[in-house]
XYZ file of C-alpha atoms in Angstrom:
786
model
C 0.000 0.000 0.000
C 1.228 3.479 -0.893
C 2.072 5.889 1.936
C 0.183 9.173 2.208
C 1.523 12.635 1.428
C -1.382 14.296 3.219
C -0.272 16.336 6.179
C 3.293 16.718 4.913
C 5.261 19.598 3.392
C 5.071 19.300 -0.405
C 6.594 21.930 -2.678
C 4.195 23.756 -4.975
C 4.054 22.285 -8.464
C 2.652 25.479 -10.051
C 5.568 27.754 -9.185
C 8.252 26.883 -11.780
C 6.291 28.398 -14.693
C 5.712 31.611 -12.760
C 9.285 31.875 -11.511
C 10.711 31.292 -14.978
C 8.499 33.876 -16.679
C 6.288 31.380 -18.473
C 3.066 32.761 -17.037
C 0.283 33.881 -19.355
C -1.765 36.929 -18.384
C -4.278 39.022 -20.300
C -1.609 41.673 -20.814
C 0.709 39.340 -22.728
C -1.974 37.359 -24.533
C -1.195 36.975 -28.230
C -4.342 37.443 -30.335
C -4.157 38.377 -34.027
C -5.836 41.634 -35.004
C -6.294 42.753 -31.406
C -7.763 46.208 -30.774
C -7.115 48.141 -27.573
C -9.768 49.895 -25.547
C -9.631 52.557 -22.867
C -12.157 54.553 -20.885
C -12.857 58.209 -20.378
C -13.774 58.325 -16.702
C -15.647 60.951 -14.778
C -13.481 63.431 -12.895
C -16.454 64.584 -10.803
C -18.264 62.586 -8.140
C -21.864 63.548 -8.915
C -23.218 65.315 -11.961
C -25.733 65.252 -14.764
C -24.195 64.688 -18.180
C -25.232 67.585 -20.382
C -23.268 66.766 -23.535
C -20.479 64.508 -24.767
C -18.327 65.389 -27.766
C -16.278 62.462 -29.074
C -15.657 63.780 -32.590
C -12.012 64.782 -32.116
C -11.169 61.500 -30.446
C -12.901 59.446 -33.143
C -10.837 61.163 -35.848
C -7.495 60.837 -34.066
C -4.722 58.746 -35.663
C -4.987 55.028 -34.947
C -8.512 55.279 -33.502
C -11.253 52.939 -34.668
C -14.069 54.561 -32.731
C -15.212 56.515 -29.680
C -18.508 55.433 -28.167
C -20.963 56.613 -25.529
C -23.701 54.589 -23.843
C -26.158 55.836 -26.480
C -23.912 54.599 -29.297
C -23.624 51.041 -27.983
C -26.963 50.308 -26.272
C -25.326 47.801 -23.960
C -27.214 45.480 -21.613
C -26.952 46.051 -17.872
C -25.115 43.146 -16.197
C -26.599 41.663 -13.053
C -24.537 42.686 -10.011
C -22.522 40.014 -8.247
C -24.803 40.501 -5.240
C -27.948 42.578 -5.623
C -28.468 44.952 -2.706
C -31.462 46.822 -4.119
C -33.162 46.101 -7.460
C -34.101 49.761 -7.792
C -30.433 50.734 -7.996
C -29.014 49.916 -11.423
C -25.534 50.621 -12.755
C -25.185 50.940 -16.547
C -21.913 49.770 -18.165
C -21.285 53.341 -19.355
C -22.809 56.325 -17.598
C -26.027 57.522 -19.227
C -27.665 60.643 -17.782
C -25.642 60.953 -14.583
C -22.281 60.032 -13.023
C -22.109 58.995 -9.385
C -18.420 58.599 -8.531
C -15.013 59.755 -9.693
C -13.720 57.075 -12.023
C -17.051 55.998 -13.491
C -16.680 55.081 -17.207
C -18.421 57.562 -19.518
C -16.886 56.942 -22.965
C -14.933 54.035 -24.430
C -12.192 54.542 -27.011
C -11.080 51.799 -29.407
C -7.780 51.945 -31.243
C -5.042 50.022 -32.964
C -2.615 50.619 -30.093
C -2.768 51.381 -26.403
C -0.770 54.579 -27.004
C -3.256 55.848 -29.581
C -6.123 55.165 -27.179
C -4.378 56.986 -24.328
C -3.886 60.052 -26.543
C -7.473 60.018 -27.784
C -8.929 59.851 -24.278
C -7.613 63.387 -23.736
C -9.620 64.640 -26.732
C -13.079 63.757 -25.416
C -15.082 66.691 -24.054
C -17.781 65.956 -21.465
C -20.011 68.776 -20.180
C -20.996 68.000 -16.573
C -23.637 69.851 -14.553
C -22.337 69.186 -11.082
C -24.663 68.124 -8.262
C -24.161 68.142 -4.499
C -21.959 65.293 -3.287
C -22.274 63.024 -0.283
C -19.013 61.185 0.289
C -19.448 60.169 3.939
C -21.474 57.048 4.763
C -23.034 58.577 7.889
C -23.641 62.021 6.401
C -25.511 60.221 3.585
C -28.168 59.196 6.129
C -29.093 62.779 7.057
C -32.515 63.964 5.942
C -30.996 66.815 3.937
C -28.300 64.742 2.211
C -28.310 64.736 -1.599
C -30.035 61.619 -2.889
C -27.903 59.452 -5.129
C -31.116 58.004 -6.574
C -33.944 60.538 -6.020
C -36.700 57.988 -6.674
C -35.383 55.797 -3.857
C -36.360 58.415 -1.287
C -33.183 58.085 0.787
C -29.587 56.929 0.573
C -30.411 53.696 2.384
C -30.040 50.860 -0.121
C -31.114 48.268 2.464
C -31.445 47.947 6.212
C -33.210 46.453 9.207
C -33.267 46.656 12.985
C -33.852 44.181 15.772
C -36.829 44.765 17.982
C -34.941 44.026 21.190
C -32.922 47.261 21.061
C -31.186 48.241 24.267
C -33.131 45.701 26.321
C -30.303 43.249 25.636
C -28.212 45.279 28.098
C -30.698 44.924 30.965
C -29.075 43.534 34.094
C -25.567 44.687 33.216
C -23.414 46.192 35.946
C -21.126 47.800 33.383
C -21.804 48.877 29.800
C -18.928 49.899 27.535
C -19.684 51.814 24.345
C -17.647 52.814 21.334
C -18.032 54.174 17.837
C -15.563 52.129 15.798
C -14.397 52.835 12.263
C -13.433 49.896 10.080
C -11.970 52.012 7.327
C -12.308 51.564 3.598
C -9.300 49.852 2.021
C -8.194 49.138 -1.547
C -7.791 45.587 -2.838
C -4.602 46.367 -4.827
C -3.944 43.075 -6.627
C -0.622 43.100 -8.483
C -2.619 42.632 -11.695
C -5.680 44.830 -11.997
C -8.799 43.952 -13.933
C -8.179 42.809 -17.507
C -10.245 41.260 -20.285
C -9.782 40.237 -23.919
C -12.750 39.235 -26.053
C -12.683 37.286 -29.327
C -15.921 37.341 -31.356
C -17.108 34.032 -32.767
C -20.405 33.337 -34.455
C -22.801 30.612 -35.607
C -20.071 28.757 -37.493
C -17.582 28.943 -34.648
C -17.463 26.813 -31.522
C -18.591 29.803 -29.464
C -20.316 33.106 -30.013
C -17.633 34.791 -27.905
C -14.454 33.718 -26.171
C -13.579 35.841 -23.169
C -10.140 35.794 -21.560
C -10.497 37.475 -18.191
C -8.646 37.998 -14.941
C -11.263 36.725 -12.506
C -11.788 34.516 -9.483
C -14.951 32.987 -10.932
C -14.827 32.094 -14.654
C -18.159 30.291 -14.661
C -19.760 33.209 -12.871
C -18.494 35.580 -15.554
C -19.814 33.214 -18.230
C -23.240 33.148 -16.592
C -23.360 36.910 -16.194
C -22.348 37.665 -19.776
C -24.617 34.995 -21.240
C -27.599 36.369 -19.337
C -26.798 39.987 -20.206
C -26.398 39.378 -23.958
C -28.969 36.604 -24.327
C -26.506 33.844 -25.243
C -26.851 30.216 -24.303
C -24.228 29.653 -21.619
C -22.543 26.899 -23.612
C -22.010 29.367 -26.483
C -19.829 31.542 -24.243
C -16.310 30.382 -23.451
C -14.501 32.020 -20.558
C -10.825 31.377 -19.896
C -8.836 32.700 -16.977
C -5.097 32.333 -17.542
C -2.735 33.177 -14.707
C -4.373 35.759 -12.448
C -2.257 38.229 -10.521
C -4.318 38.259 -7.342
C -7.999 38.633 -6.613
C -8.646 38.974 -2.844
C -12.394 39.311 -3.466
C -12.075 42.169 -5.961
C -12.500 40.067 -9.117
C -15.911 38.475 -8.730
C -18.632 38.472 -11.381
C -19.094 40.215 -14.731
C -18.297 43.914 -14.341
C -19.167 46.955 -16.441
C -15.901 46.964 -18.381
C -16.360 43.294 -19.297
C -19.761 44.086 -20.807
C -18.347 47.017 -22.780
C -15.545 44.844 -24.156
C -17.979 42.126 -25.254
C -20.283 44.701 -26.852
C -17.414 46.221 -28.815
C -16.069 42.863 -30.003
C -19.530 41.934 -31.288
C -20.077 45.340 -32.894
C -16.695 45.542 -34.618
C -16.179 41.853 -35.355
C -12.633 42.063 -34.035
C -10.960 41.014 -30.798
C -10.505 43.735 -28.175
C -8.509 44.013 -24.977
C -8.628 46.217 -21.889
C -5.965 46.151 -19.183
C -6.623 48.339 -16.162
C -4.008 50.882 -15.146
C -3.061 51.351 -11.508
C -4.931 54.621 -11.031
C -7.950 53.091 -12.758
C -7.693 50.165 -10.385
C -7.547 52.357 -7.301
C -10.584 54.353 -8.449
C -12.631 51.683 -10.213
C -12.135 48.291 -8.580
C -14.540 47.932 -5.649
C -12.939 48.742 -2.323
C -13.263 46.676 0.817
C -14.388 47.084 4.444
C -15.954 50.551 4.938
C -18.071 50.279 8.089
C -18.894 52.469 11.074
C -19.887 50.355 14.061
C -21.749 51.559 17.147
C -21.257 48.797 19.703
C -22.386 48.446 23.321
C -21.349 45.539 25.516
C -22.942 44.838 28.873
C -21.197 42.788 31.564
C -21.495 41.853 35.204
C -18.764 42.815 37.636
C -17.411 39.266 37.556
C -16.690 39.679 33.813
C -19.501 37.554 32.401
C -21.244 39.031 29.356
C -24.909 40.012 29.661
C -25.622 41.201 26.137
C -24.427 43.201 23.149
C -26.099 45.830 20.997
C -24.671 46.695 17.567
C -25.723 49.350 15.072
C -23.587 49.136 11.950
C -23.456 51.273 8.807
C -21.871 49.724 5.722
C -20.683 51.926 2.862
C -22.065 50.756 -0.492
C -20.341 53.515 -2.382
C -22.115 54.305 -5.652
C -24.745 52.065 -7.225
C -25.292 49.939 -4.109
C -21.977 48.128 -4.230
C -22.620 44.875 -2.431
C -19.887 45.509 0.109
C -22.305 47.815 1.883
C -24.605 44.881 2.498
C -21.861 42.906 4.239
C -22.862 44.873 7.330
C -26.272 43.220 7.037
C -24.911 39.752 6.212
C -21.585 38.228 7.294
C -20.782 40.915 9.875
C -24.069 40.233 11.619
C -23.674 36.466 11.203
C -20.322 36.529 12.985
C -21.200 39.136 15.627
C -21.370 36.561 18.414
C -17.735 35.650 17.725
C -16.220 33.040 20.072
C -18.154 34.114 23.140
C -21.152 33.040 25.179
C -23.289 36.149 24.680
C -26.812 35.550 25.982
C -28.517 38.388 24.067
C -27.650 40.286 20.875
C -29.468 43.106 19.123
C -28.092 44.017 15.706
C -29.215 46.783 13.336
C -27.641 47.335 9.917
C -27.736 49.922 7.148
C -26.262 49.756 3.646
C -25.553 53.403 2.824
C -25.200 54.940 -0.662
C -22.426 57.489 -1.249
C -20.818 59.231 -4.232
C -17.658 57.171 -3.991
C -16.154 54.092 -5.631
C -18.461 51.098 -5.112
C -17.533 48.809 -2.217
C -17.296 45.044 -2.663
C -15.497 42.114 -1.104
C -11.996 42.127 0.287
C -10.274 39.173 1.920
C -12.685 38.138 4.668
C -15.682 40.128 3.363
C -17.598 41.091 6.482
C -16.004 38.632 8.893
C -12.882 40.695 9.743
C -15.176 43.628 10.444
C -17.141 41.567 12.980
C -14.015 40.273 14.710
C -12.501 43.758 14.887
C -15.652 45.137 16.488
C -16.073 42.414 19.105
C -12.377 42.182 19.989
C -12.156 45.936 20.491
C -15.162 45.764 22.803
C -13.548 42.967 24.810
C -10.455 45.098 25.396
C -12.570 48.110 26.317
C -14.484 45.937 28.780
C -11.267 44.569 30.281
C -9.962 48.098 30.804
C -13.226 49.207 32.415
C -13.304 46.195 34.748
C -9.585 46.402 35.505
C -8.893 42.810 34.434
C -6.426 41.242 32.025
C -7.909 41.040 28.502
C -6.729 37.437 28.289
C -8.617 36.448 31.436
C -11.807 38.153 30.251
C -11.753 36.241 26.987
C -11.108 32.900 28.668
C -14.030 33.460 31.026
C -16.479 33.987 28.167
C -15.336 31.441 25.564
C -17.923 29.026 24.245
C -17.018 25.592 25.609
C -16.185 22.591 23.370
C -19.118 20.609 24.745
C -21.564 23.064 23.169
C -20.707 22.178 19.559
C -22.354 22.085 17.111
C -23.510 25.469 18.390
C -26.370 27.570 17.012
C -25.579 31.249 17.506
C -28.089 34.011 18.155
C -27.413 35.372 14.667
C -28.242 32.153 12.857
C -24.887 30.471 12.271
C -24.242 26.871 13.293
C -20.639 26.495 14.419
C -19.488 23.030 13.384
C -16.630 22.379 15.811
C -14.323 24.398 17.988
C -12.093 24.531 21.029
C -11.302 28.212 21.203
C -8.986 28.179 24.193
C -6.509 25.790 22.559
C -5.051 28.017 19.768
C -5.479 31.095 21.966
C -3.420 29.597 24.774
C -0.851 28.265 22.333
C -0.394 31.729 20.806
C 0.142 33.165 24.295
C 2.668 30.446 25.093
C 4.613 31.023 21.886
C 4.605 34.753 22.506
C 5.822 34.433 26.099
C 2.914 36.517 27.332
C 3.942 36.897 30.972
C 7.489 37.874 30.010
C 6.112 40.466 27.589
C 3.941 41.960 30.322
C 6.965 42.165 32.595
C 8.998 43.971 29.925
C 6.083 46.322 29.275
C 5.944 47.233 32.975
C 9.722 47.718 33.125
C 9.700 50.225 30.265
C 6.875 52.209 31.828
C 8.595 52.225 35.228
C 11.864 53.335 33.649
C 10.163 56.244 31.874
C 11.229 55.089 28.417
C 9.594 56.749 25.439
C 9.456 53.564 23.349
C 6.772 51.505 25.046
C 5.621 47.958 24.436
C 2.079 47.030 23.456
C 0.703 43.491 23.619
C -2.544 42.850 21.793
C -4.553 39.649 21.652
C -7.484 38.449 19.632
C -9.590 35.331 19.501
C -11.744 34.836 16.436
C -14.028 32.511 14.538
C -15.056 33.019 10.923
C -17.341 31.416 8.375
C -16.045 29.686 5.226
C -17.376 27.441 2.507
C -21.085 26.787 2.594
C -23.413 27.694 -0.225
C -23.353 25.734 -3.470
C -21.227 22.681 -4.123
C -18.358 22.141 -6.537
C -17.600 20.080 -9.625
C -14.545 17.885 -10.094
C -13.466 15.152 -12.477
C -10.570 12.755 -12.087
C -9.443 10.768 -15.105
C -6.646 8.222 -15.311
C -4.990 7.938 -18.722
C -2.037 6.040 -20.111
C 0.511 8.607 -18.918
C -0.922 9.553 -15.539
C -4.026 11.374 -14.398
C -5.915 14.574 -15.077
C -7.914 16.676 -12.638
C -10.630 19.052 -13.795
C -12.158 21.233 -11.110
C -14.510 24.216 -10.949
C -12.486 26.206 -8.447
C -10.100 28.842 -9.795
C -6.643 29.271 -8.318
C -4.583 32.422 -8.505
C -1.741 31.672 -6.151
C -3.323 29.507 -3.465
C -1.733 26.208 -4.518
C -4.729 24.277 -5.827
C -2.684 22.280 -8.334
C -0.470 21.040 -5.511
C -3.211 20.332 -2.976
C -5.531 18.552 -5.405
C -2.683 16.480 -6.860
C -1.799 15.419 -3.315
C -5.375 14.193 -2.857
C -5.292 12.181 -6.090
C -1.872 10.810 -5.196
C -3.194 9.767 -1.809
C -6.216 8.079 -3.393
C -4.685 6.445 -6.475
C -0.941 6.393 -5.784
C -0.139 8.159 -9.074
C 3.003 10.331 -8.732
C 2.289 14.049 -8.515
C 4.480 14.861 -11.508
C 2.201 12.670 -13.623
C -0.970 14.527 -12.629
C -2.267 17.281 -14.918
C -4.406 20.066 -13.474
C -7.119 21.783 -15.541
C -9.106 24.777 -14.281
C -10.603 28.112 -15.281
C -11.721 27.216 -18.820
C -15.462 26.767 -19.240
C -14.916 24.686 -22.382
C -12.868 22.183 -20.368
C -14.719 22.349 -17.047
C -18.516 22.394 -17.438
C -19.388 24.172 -14.204
C -17.832 25.570 -11.090
C -18.095 28.063 -8.269
C -14.641 29.551 -8.647
C -12.786 30.902 -5.636
C -14.263 32.843 -2.745
C -15.096 32.377 0.900
C -12.079 30.087 1.470
C -14.050 27.284 -0.163
C -11.579 25.621 -2.476
C -10.005 22.822 -0.468
C -12.968 21.952 1.690
C -15.438 21.854 -1.231
C -13.360 21.523 -4.398
C -10.859 19.231 -2.694
C -13.674 17.072 -1.345
C -15.090 16.829 -4.874
C -11.671 15.686 -6.106
C -11.503 13.149 -3.271
C -14.916 11.711 -4.126
C -14.177 11.594 -7.858
C -10.857 9.865 -7.219
C -12.527 7.376 -4.896
C -15.072 6.530 -7.583
C -12.254 6.009 -10.124
C -10.534 3.702 -7.657
C -13.738 1.716 -7.134
C -14.120 1.117 -10.878
C -10.395 0.374 -11.306
C -10.568 -2.237 -8.547
C -13.418 -3.970 -10.365
C -11.362 -4.133 -13.568
C -8.245 -5.255 -11.698
C -10.148 -7.932 -9.815
C -11.418 -9.321 -13.114
C -7.956 -9.329 -14.716
C -6.211 -10.771 -11.662
C -8.990 -13.240 -10.848
C -9.248 -11.973 -7.290
C -11.925 -10.662 -4.988
C -12.426 -6.910 -5.399
C -12.041 -6.466 -1.626
C -8.491 -7.833 -1.885
C -7.355 -5.214 -4.427
C -5.167 -2.356 -3.223
C -3.055 0.458 -4.642
C 0.565 -0.626 -5.023
C 3.857 1.210 -4.800
C 4.664 0.202 -8.371
C 2.030 2.391 -9.994
C -1.147 0.404 -10.288
C -3.290 -2.063 -8.380
C -2.497 -5.452 -6.961
C -3.710 -8.230 -4.721
C -3.068 -7.860 -1.013
C -0.262 -10.176 0.073
C 0.599 -11.289 -3.476
C 3.412 -9.010 -4.725
C 3.508 -10.625 -8.156
C -0.208 -10.111 -8.842
C -0.330 -6.514 -10.107
C -1.734 -4.537 -13.014
C -0.454 -1.143 -14.147
C -2.681 1.887 -14.548
C -2.040 1.939 -18.285
C -3.408 -1.603 -18.538
C -6.474 -0.618 -16.527
C -7.061 2.347 -18.813
C -6.795 0.109 -21.860
C -9.190 -2.421 -20.323
C -11.722 0.313 -19.637
C -11.371 1.582 -23.206
C -12.090 -1.893 -24.551
C -15.401 -1.691 -22.696
C -16.090 1.692 -24.313
C -15.484 3.881 -21.298
C -12.919 6.206 -19.818
C -11.382 5.409 -16.470
C -12.856 8.604 -15.069
C -15.486 9.935 -12.720
C -16.992 13.330 -12.054
C -18.966 14.481 -9.055
C -20.707 17.547 -7.723
C -19.854 17.651 -4.058
C -22.339 19.429 -1.804
C -21.000 20.350 1.635
C -22.919 19.598 4.790
C -22.872 23.309 5.614
C -20.474 26.162 6.216
C -17.413 25.564 8.368
C -16.006 27.832 11.050
C -12.219 28.144 11.355
C -10.915 29.869 14.464
C -7.705 30.875 16.180
C -5.749 33.148 18.448
C -3.322 35.944 17.529
C -0.848 37.924 19.599
C 0.696 41.162 18.347
C 3.675 42.900 19.874
C 4.309 46.507 18.865
C 6.532 49.348 19.972
C 5.006 52.821 20.286
C 7.077 55.982 20.494
C 5.031 58.198 22.824
C 6.872 61.308 21.639
C 5.973 60.901 17.952
C 3.175 58.329 17.884
C 5.203 56.075 15.587
C 4.165 52.404 15.750
C 6.627 49.637 14.889
C 5.351 46.055 14.715
C 7.885 43.768 16.423
C 6.277 40.335 16.441
C 3.106 38.678 15.240
C 2.122 35.245 16.491
C -0.768 33.445 14.766
C -2.195 30.065 15.731
C -5.006 29.291 13.307
C -7.235 26.207 13.277
C -8.457 25.337 9.779
C -9.470 21.794 10.558
C -7.324 19.092 9.007
C -4.106 20.439 7.469
C -3.203 18.731 4.170
C -0.057 20.682 3.338
C 1.481 22.794 6.121
C 3.477 24.854 3.624
C 0.363 25.976 1.762
C -1.402 26.785 5.021
C 1.603 28.765 6.219
C 1.624 30.797 3.020
C -2.038 31.721 3.493
C -1.361 32.691 7.104
C 1.516 34.943 6.053
C -0.507 36.648 3.315
C -3.550 37.148 5.502
C -1.525 38.525 8.389
C 0.280 40.971 6.101
C -2.995 42.412 4.824
C -4.583 42.475 8.270
C -1.622 44.237 9.872
C -1.553 46.705 6.989
C -5.155 47.689 7.676
C -4.467 48.160 11.372
C -1.424 50.370 10.839
C -1.319 51.965 7.399
C -3.940 51.430 4.715
C -6.964 53.686 4.190
C -8.855 54.925 1.140
C -10.033 58.498 1.621
C -12.078 61.050 -0.303
C -12.415 64.772 0.200
C -15.795 66.431 0.805
C -16.356 66.711 -2.960
C -15.847 62.987 -3.492
C -12.372 63.355 -5.008
C -10.161 60.361 -4.203
C -7.139 61.328 -2.120
C -5.459 57.921 -2.408
C -5.706 57.212 -6.128
C -2.122 56.084 -6.641
C 0.393 53.988 -4.743
C 2.259 57.197 -4.000
C -0.663 58.182 -1.774
C -1.939 54.814 -0.569
C 0.275 53.176 2.058
C 0.963 49.604 0.998
C 3.652 48.121 3.254
C 6.706 46.321 1.943
C 8.290 43.263 3.508
C 10.704 45.590 5.283
C 7.806 47.184 7.186
C 6.570 43.880 8.586
C 8.041 41.514 11.166
C 8.735 37.856 10.467
C 5.536 35.989 11.231
C 5.422 33.228 13.827
C 2.649 30.917 12.671
C 1.387 27.597 13.917
C -1.775 25.509 13.773
C -4.079 23.398 15.844
C -6.339 20.895 14.100
C -10.030 20.493 14.909
C -11.534 18.622 11.938
C -15.005 19.441 10.702
C -17.551 16.646 10.264
C -19.057 18.413 7.258
C -16.717 17.165 4.509
C -14.629 14.016 3.974
C -11.318 15.856 4.300
C -12.186 17.386 7.661
C -10.857 20.666 6.252
C -11.982 24.228 6.933
C -10.911 27.397 5.126
C -7.580 29.142 5.742
C -7.368 31.758 2.982
C -8.891 34.565 5.047
C -8.436 33.470 8.660
C -5.238 35.357 9.391
C -6.828 38.519 8.019
C -9.637 38.088 10.536
C -7.383 37.450 13.518
C -4.487 39.804 12.876
C -6.172 43.191 12.525
C -7.783 43.405 15.990
C -4.676 41.979 17.665
C -2.540 44.773 16.210
C -5.089 47.503 16.938
C -5.408 46.216 20.501
C -1.624 46.188 20.853
C -1.322 49.841 19.842
C -3.955 50.891 22.377
C -2.429 48.602 25.012
C 0.923 50.381 24.757
C -0.603 53.672 25.916
C -3.588 52.568 28.005
C -1.791 53.585 31.228
C -2.022 57.148 29.868
C -5.803 56.920 29.815
C -6.138 55.963 26.150
C -8.944 53.479 25.541
C -9.441 53.456 21.760
C -7.688 54.545 18.551
C -9.399 54.054 15.202
C -7.626 52.364 12.324
C -5.296 52.955 10.704
C -3.389 53.719 13.880
C -1.170 56.313 12.235
C 1.433 58.285 14.191
C -0.820 61.351 14.094
C -3.774 59.459 15.562
C -1.656 57.802 18.231
C -0.014 61.116 19.170
C -3.408 62.824 19.363
C -4.837 60.015 21.510
C -1.919 60.370 23.922
C -2.521 64.114 24.151
C -6.226 63.642 24.898
C -5.696 60.732 27.269
C -8.650 60.016 29.568
C -10.452 63.152 28.335
C -11.211 61.550 24.974
C -14.716 60.330 24.164
C -15.359 57.233 22.071
C -19.142 57.323 21.809
C -21.811 59.406 20.163
C -25.410 58.605 19.412
C -25.815 56.629 16.172
C -27.570 58.208 13.172
C -31.307 58.729 13.661
C -31.923 56.665 10.515
C -31.575 53.472 12.573
C -34.891 54.294 14.214
C -36.673 54.370 10.836
C -35.653 50.897 9.708
C -38.079 47.986 9.376
C -37.878 45.471 12.194
C -36.099 42.272 11.322
C -38.646 39.472 11.430
C -38.531 35.730 11.803
C -38.854 35.413 8.024
C -35.702 37.473 7.397
C -33.146 35.000 5.988
C -29.969 34.306 7.874
C -26.748 34.912 5.982
C -24.774 31.771 6.763
C -24.641 30.744 3.128
C -23.648 34.185 1.822
C -19.881 33.742 2.019
C -17.769 35.732 -0.435
């Protein structure tokens, strides 16, 4: 019997092509006769379009055409998630623009340079309208309406009837207004698409090469928008330079590109520039959270009230609704909270639409609850570690149905939390912190902790096919990798099942002509759902192969096993074997492939969890924060390849720490972006970050055959509040209780100056009182994982 690779460090098989420059992206795609397209984008945040003059651009050298919405009559694509059906975004602006960066005109030319020159020749006459760029200001009665017929800037919302009654019986109530700031996704490769027109005599009506996380989702969106049969649309995603939630669904620019390719009968390509990306790709996060936590003097939690505003940006970007969905779903976190009242608003503003970003609603929930736990610990005068331990849900309670509708599958929250503290040397750190304060040093130590749980997977299932052929095996799967290591992980599963060497296993993904259906990548679903589909398909292939082998070897099928020699054999009879190639040939003689495909449906969403410890140094004279250490112990169920898990932990922690310390998208009062380039937006380099200390505990889930939970977003969920808590912890002896993110030197310095005189609470917007009451028929959001 072949030994198993599962659980061991296996080098990534997909890396050599990327490291040697053999990657294929939209930008280096070779297509004969390719035209280039570019967009004239609005430079104002809110205006009526009075007139557009494209004549000079259309006549410029190398230009094929310049088109407005009226010229193309394009269909409106369905949004990735619909927040409000009354709020519709056209592919090109029609009568009005609603954010800086909105496409107004598209230019088509023989070269990218010609298009760039022609963009400058388009004249658009705007009649500017009042702008609302702040998500709370948008809720005021006198705020300019983004959609006048809607009657307000509330795209969606609800409130719980319980209100502040959930705090009854509390000895202490801590309150805070918490900003979870808007951040940019910033993938190394922005959006990009190339479209080849086909026709009735071709295999497809259109072939779309696109940088996306969800090829089949793009196919479905474009087919529906243009009225094609889905099988007449081929979507291919080559190598993708990062997604992080920002490349989901068919977007406006995709629709424009398809419309132009069909109109002109020639292939077209659009590759997003960096400034376009910063202004046009949906941003992430963007919430203001009003949280109140009630406790007894002994530290036990009585109840929690949350009123959360999510920023949709323009056109009801679905990120605004994350405040109503995943953030609410995960509001109970890892704690035994007897009562929760949660109100949510998705607010419309004249800013770039907001969408998903790594974690999509779950990091926002963890940041809110973990901040409240530290505020409570400070108010009660207890160690934040002790307060968390006192209120953890206990292992005996699983599976656990939360007050917000989630069913936690399995968990032992104290285990990774305590391990992170042990690895950090928590008591020694506290001693060093006290020494620096006593010595009057100006560089003080901050120790921040967080305990988290998040939701992954769930929703629809996933397709996979495993086929054995004469030279090895082939995997086809509906997930879509862009750096996560799917080719390695899925090959390990097939190797474990069939014993075929990994270098003989081909991996096929992200081509709708090769893979009939698939959910793509999102919500940390790939291994637990796609990997389980691969496992089941491989198991079915093995079952059929054993039947063939048993017939050829004249043995009982129960005595057939996978052999080290590359095939099947009879248990205890080394000479009785049959190679895979022979089994493939035998199957072919019966008119069949040695293959199986399955659609695996999970038993429900899974809930990874963990504990993080952050150690920072704060200069009290300047407010400068320097991260020194970050310790992450994440539990993603069964670990198949520790190296892949470690990579996800590192990436997630880097993005989470960056939000806590540096990153923030801002707009001025007129809706002009102030962080539209990487010269203005603070992306950290490796030199700004400490070396990460990561580890894992393993609590398998019963909901899939691998026992695996998601890991792609977990470290993003756990790291941000740990770092924010660490910054506040460094100066809490000076009376500081809260500092909003990003914890910039200016904010830290100002917090030190204000000390105990600072206030962290104000009454939430009056609009919360106007919302409909959430009823029993309001759906829970457990399945809405992005």
